[in-house]
Every structure is written in C-alpha cells, then in structure tokens.
Amino acid sequence: MDKVVEINEMLQKGRAKAVVKLVQEALDMGVEADFILKEALLKGMNEVGVLFKQEEIFVPEVLVAARAMNKGVEVLKPYLSQNNDQVQGSVVLGTVKGDLHDIGKNLVKIMMEGKGIVVYDLGTDVPAEKFIEEAIDKKVDVICCSALLTTTMPEMKKVVDLVKEKNLDIKVMIGGAPVTQEYCDEIGADFYTDDATSASEVAAKIIIEKGN
Ligand code: B1M
C-alpha cells in the first residue's frame, strides 16, 4: 500500500506529474481503481480540506492539489467507468451559480457515463435558469446539481422551483459535501445522493423507471 500513501502525499503537495505516474504504477501493480480513488485521491483531498480549514495552507496550494487530483482521476477514468449495465437516457449536470468546485461533479460525470448515460456537462457557476433551459433543449431525464458551498446551496432550490413552475417532467438530483437528505426534503428536490457511484445508480434507476 506504499503507492497509495505516496499518491496521497504527492496530491497534498500538488505534484500532478508524480500523481499521474504513481496512479498508473498502482494500476499496473493491480491495485483496484476504486481503491486508489477512495484511499489515495479522495483521502488526500480531504486532508487538504482540513489543512485549508486550519489555515495551514491557502487557496493556491488547494488549487494545485485540485489540479493534481483531476489529473489522477483522468488516469483512473477508463477503469472507473467500466460497466456492463448500460442505460439509455441523459442528464444535465453542473455546479450551481457562484460555485467553482468541480472535482465531485467530474466524478459524478465519469460514473454516469460509465452506465451509458449521456451527460451534458454545463460546467461550474451555472445559474438555475441555465439548468432548465438546457434540460428542456436536450430533453433530459434528470437535472443534476452539485454544490460545495453552503452559500450556493439555495440555487438548487431555484432549480426545483423552476421545474415545478414550468410543470416539467424532469427529476432533480442534488449532491455535494454540504448537501444532506434533510436539505433535499426541505427544498423539495427529488433525490439526494452522497457520492458519485450512488448518483450514477440513482440516475440509471430513474431512467429505467421512466421506460427509456
Ligand atoms: Co473550496 N471550500 N473554496 N476550493 N474546497 C471547501 C468546499 C471548504 C469546505 C473548505 C473548508 O473550509 N474546509 C469550504 C466551504 C465551506 C462551506 O461553505 N461550508 C471552501 C471554501 C470556503 C472555498 C472558498 C470560498 C475559499 C476562498 O476563496 N476563501 C473558495 C470559493 C470559490 C467558489 O467556488 N466561488 C474556494 C475555492 C476552492 C478552490 C478553487 C481552491 C478548490 C476547487 C478546485 C476545483 O474544484 N477545481 C477548492 C477545494 C479543492 C476545496 C476542498 C479542499 C476539496 C473539495 C473537493 O474537491 N473534494 C473543500 C474541502 C472539503 O470538501 N473537504 C473545499 C473532493 C470531491 C470529490 O468531493 O465535491 O464533495 P465532493 O464530491 C463528492 C460528493 O459530495 C458527491 O460525489 C463526490 C464523491 O464521490 N457529489 C455529488 C458531489 N457533487 C454531487 C452531485 C450529485 C451527487 C453527488 O448529484 C447531482
């Protein structure tokens, strides 16, 4: 498990090239992609979050760590998204207005694409109106909103309210570190999921139940 420890350390130092190399080496040694993601990359990023909160590191260090995380995830992508149960349907996915965090959203995208779901990725800082506009235009089954800041979560309620106001037959799924099932119930969203794998499973279930 030395590789996993090394990846974690290099990620925290923001050493993207080393992360890419070590992730590939771990895969070549037969370490499961899911294990590398959870035990090396996600744990490393969590530790970055703790250091950031304690003001031991600052935004520039977090940014380079995030870049290293994204590079590591790119290497894992083909291994993470291998899945035989393919469904036919689509979603729009984005991080809500005011919020630039995209690592979790990108993981959700990878896992959904692994299930055969077409993902229209709207990126970050996406206003509620844009989610609705694109969802109607692309005729999607689910609107997926990610938020990492407590201050940006209310944009998710705007999405839910617009779906209701326009009487759309589209489910809304929400997620992201500060989001909870309680918040989901409070704003009337259809689904809350707490990680990328369950997000992809729930989206696939919605699509299958819709009969696509
Ligand atoms: Co920011 N940041 N950040 N940050 N950042 C947090 C979120 C924070 C908790 C750090 C802290 O204080 N401990 C804090 C938020 C506090 C709060 O609101 N309660 C914070 C802050 C304050 C800020 C700034 C305001 C800092 C500043 O400028 N002073 C600023 C805001 C910028 C903005 O968005 N407008 C800011 C900036 C940044 C960076 C740009 C430097 C960078 C983001 C880079 C990027 O994303 N490209 C960054 C990072 C990296 C973090 C931390 C350290 C890590 C976030 C992350 O990527 N985690 C974070 C601390 C933490 O979370 N521990 C922090 C890994 C990722 C895989 O997890 O996104 O939760 P996550 O996704 C999970 C699940 O939540 C779920 O699936 C994933 C796992 O499988 N999921 C979904 C996510 N979306 C989903 C959607 C779904 C379903 C599941 O359905 C649709």
PDB file of C-alpha atoms in Angstrom, residues 68-146:
ATOM      1  CA  ALA A  68      -3.232  17.012  -9.231  1.00  0.00           C
ATOM      2  CA  MET A  69      -6.470  15.292  -8.147  1.00  0.00           C
ATOM      3  CA  ASN A  70      -8.098  15.940 -11.545  1.00  0.00           C
ATOM      4  CA  LYS A  71      -5.021  14.588 -13.373  1.00  0.00           C
ATOM      5  CA  GLY A  72      -5.056  11.460 -11.219  1.00  0.00           C
ATOM      6  CA  VAL A  73      -8.775  10.951 -11.869  1.00  0.00           C
ATOM      7  CA  GLU A  74      -8.126  11.236 -15.627  1.00  0.00           C
ATOM      8  CA  VAL A  75      -5.775   8.247 -15.408  1.00  0.00           C
ATOM      9  CA  LEU A  76      -8.380   6.278 -13.455  1.00  0.00           C
ATOM     10  CA  LYS A  77     -11.300   7.232 -15.695  1.00  0.00           C
ATOM     11  CA  PRO A  78     -11.232   4.259 -18.122  1.00  0.00           C
ATOM     12  CA  TYR A  79     -11.008   1.835 -15.193  1.00  0.00           C
ATOM     13  CA  LEU A  80     -13.706   3.507 -13.096  1.00  0.00           C
ATOM     14  CA  SER A  81     -16.274   3.662 -15.850  1.00  0.00           C
ATOM     15  CA  GLN A  82     -16.156   0.014 -16.911  1.00  0.00           C
ATOM     16  CA  ASN A  83     -19.721  -1.205 -16.524  1.00  0.00           C
ATOM     17  CA  ASN A  84     -21.874  -3.636 -18.420  1.00  0.00           C
ATOM     18  CA  ASP A  85     -25.297  -2.374 -17.370  1.00  0.00           C
ATOM     19  CA  GLN A  86     -25.877   0.314 -19.979  1.00  0.00           C
ATOM     20  CA  VAL A  87     -28.984   2.508 -19.881  1.00  0.00           C
ATOM     21  CA  GLN A  88     -30.262   4.952 -22.491  1.00  0.00           C
ATOM     22  CA  GLY A  89     -31.008   8.349 -21.143  1.00  0.00           C
ATOM     23  CA  SER A  90     -29.475  11.702 -20.415  1.00  0.00           C
ATOM     24  CA  VAL A  91     -28.866  14.269 -17.708  1.00  0.00           C
ATOM     25  CA  VAL A  92     -27.665  17.836 -17.419  1.00  0.00           C
ATOM     26  CA  LEU A  93     -25.022  18.229 -14.756  1.00  0.00           C
ATOM     27  CA  GLY A  94     -23.382  21.281 -13.303  1.00  0.00           C
ATOM     28  CA  THR A  95     -22.085  23.044 -10.223  1.00  0.00           C
ATOM     29  CA  VAL A  96     -24.509  25.778  -9.221  1.00  0.00           C
ATOM     30  CA  LYS A  97     -24.136  29.537  -9.626  1.00  0.00           C
ATOM     31  CA  GLY A  98     -21.400  31.144  -7.529  1.00  0.00           C
ATOM     32  CA  ASP A  99     -19.599  27.835  -7.038  1.00  0.00           C
ATOM     33  CA  LEU A 100     -16.404  26.859  -8.848  1.00  0.00           C
ATOM     34  CA  HIS A 101     -15.769  23.448  -7.250  1.00  0.00           C
ATOM     35  CA  ASP A 102     -15.840  20.792  -9.941  1.00  0.00           C
ATOM     36  CA  ILE A 103     -13.943  17.707  -8.744  1.00  0.00           C
ATOM     37  CA  GLY A 104     -17.016  15.962  -7.332  1.00  0.00           C
ATOM     38  CA  LYS A 105     -19.115  16.947 -10.343  1.00  0.00           C
ATOM     39  CA  ASN A 106     -16.469  15.499 -12.662  1.00  0.00           C
ATOM     40  CA  LEU A 107     -16.535  12.222 -10.729  1.00  0.00           C
ATOM     41  CA  VAL A 108     -20.326  12.098 -10.998  1.00  0.00           C
ATOM     42  CA  LYS A 109     -19.950  12.584 -14.756  1.00  0.00           C
ATOM     43  CA  ILE A 110     -17.427   9.742 -15.069  1.00  0.00           C
ATOM     44  CA  MET A 111     -19.613   7.308 -13.128  1.00  0.00           C
ATOM     45  CA  MET A 112     -22.760   8.252 -15.061  1.00  0.00           C
ATOM     46  CA  GLU A 113     -21.027   7.926 -18.426  1.00  0.00           C
ATOM     47  CA  GLY A 114     -19.848   4.506 -17.258  1.00  0.00           C
ATOM     48  CA  LYS A 115     -23.511   3.495 -17.123  1.00  0.00           C
ATOM     49  CA  GLY A 116     -24.095   4.695 -20.684  1.00  0.00           C
ATOM     50  CA  ILE A 117     -25.924   7.856 -19.598  1.00  0.00           C
ATOM     51  CA  VAL A 118     -25.358  10.873 -21.855  1.00  0.00           C
ATOM     52  CA  VAL A 119     -24.121  13.715 -19.649  1.00  0.00           C
ATOM     53  CA  TYR A 120     -24.465  17.315 -20.785  1.00  0.00           C
ATOM     54  CA  ASP A 121     -21.869  18.943 -18.557  1.00  0.00           C
ATOM     55  CA  LEU A 122     -22.694  22.624 -18.043  1.00  0.00           C
ATOM     56  CA  GLY A 123     -19.529  23.211 -16.014  1.00  0.00           C
ATOM     57  CA  THR A 124     -19.398  25.371 -12.910  1.00  0.00           C
ATOM     58  CA  ASP A 125     -21.138  28.594 -11.836  1.00  0.00           C
ATOM     59  CA  VAL A 126     -24.365  27.514 -13.550  1.00  0.00           C
ATOM     60  CA  PRO A 127     -27.480  29.634 -12.878  1.00  0.00           C
ATOM     61  CA  ALA A 128     -30.783  27.816 -12.234  1.00  0.00           C
ATOM     62  CA  GLU A 129     -32.265  29.195 -15.452  1.00  0.00           C
ATOM     63  CA  LYS A 130     -29.425  27.648 -17.481  1.00  0.00           C
ATOM     64  CA  PHE A 131     -30.073  24.178 -15.968  1.00  0.00           C
ATOM     65  CA  ILE A 132     -33.734  24.492 -17.008  1.00  0.00           C
ATOM     66  CA  GLU A 133     -33.027  25.885 -20.480  1.00  0.00           C
ATOM     67  CA  GLU A 134     -30.555  23.094 -21.286  1.00  0.00           C
ATOM     68  CA  ALA A 135     -32.709  20.384 -19.723  1.00  0.00           C
ATOM     69  CA  ILE A 136     -35.644  21.363 -21.953  1.00  0.00           C
ATOM     70  CA  ASP A 137     -33.458  21.781 -25.021  1.00  0.00           C
ATOM     71  CA  LYS A 138     -31.700  18.429 -24.603  1.00  0.00           C
ATOM     72  CA  LYS A 139     -34.858  16.622 -23.396  1.00  0.00           C
ATOM     73  CA  VAL A 140     -33.023  15.083 -20.450  1.00  0.00           C
ATOM     74  CA  ASP A 141     -34.386  12.760 -17.767  1.00  0.00           C
ATOM     75  CA  VAL A 142     -32.604  14.276 -14.772  1.00  0.00           C
ATOM     76  CA  ILE A 143     -31.176  17.642 -13.730  1.00  0.00           C
ATOM     77  CA  CYS A 144     -28.120  17.073 -11.524  1.00  0.00           C
ATOM     78  CA  CYS A 145     -26.874  19.934  -9.356  1.00  0.00           C
ATOM     79  CA  SER A 146     -23.681  19.916  -7.322  1.00  0.00           C
TER      80      SER A 146
END
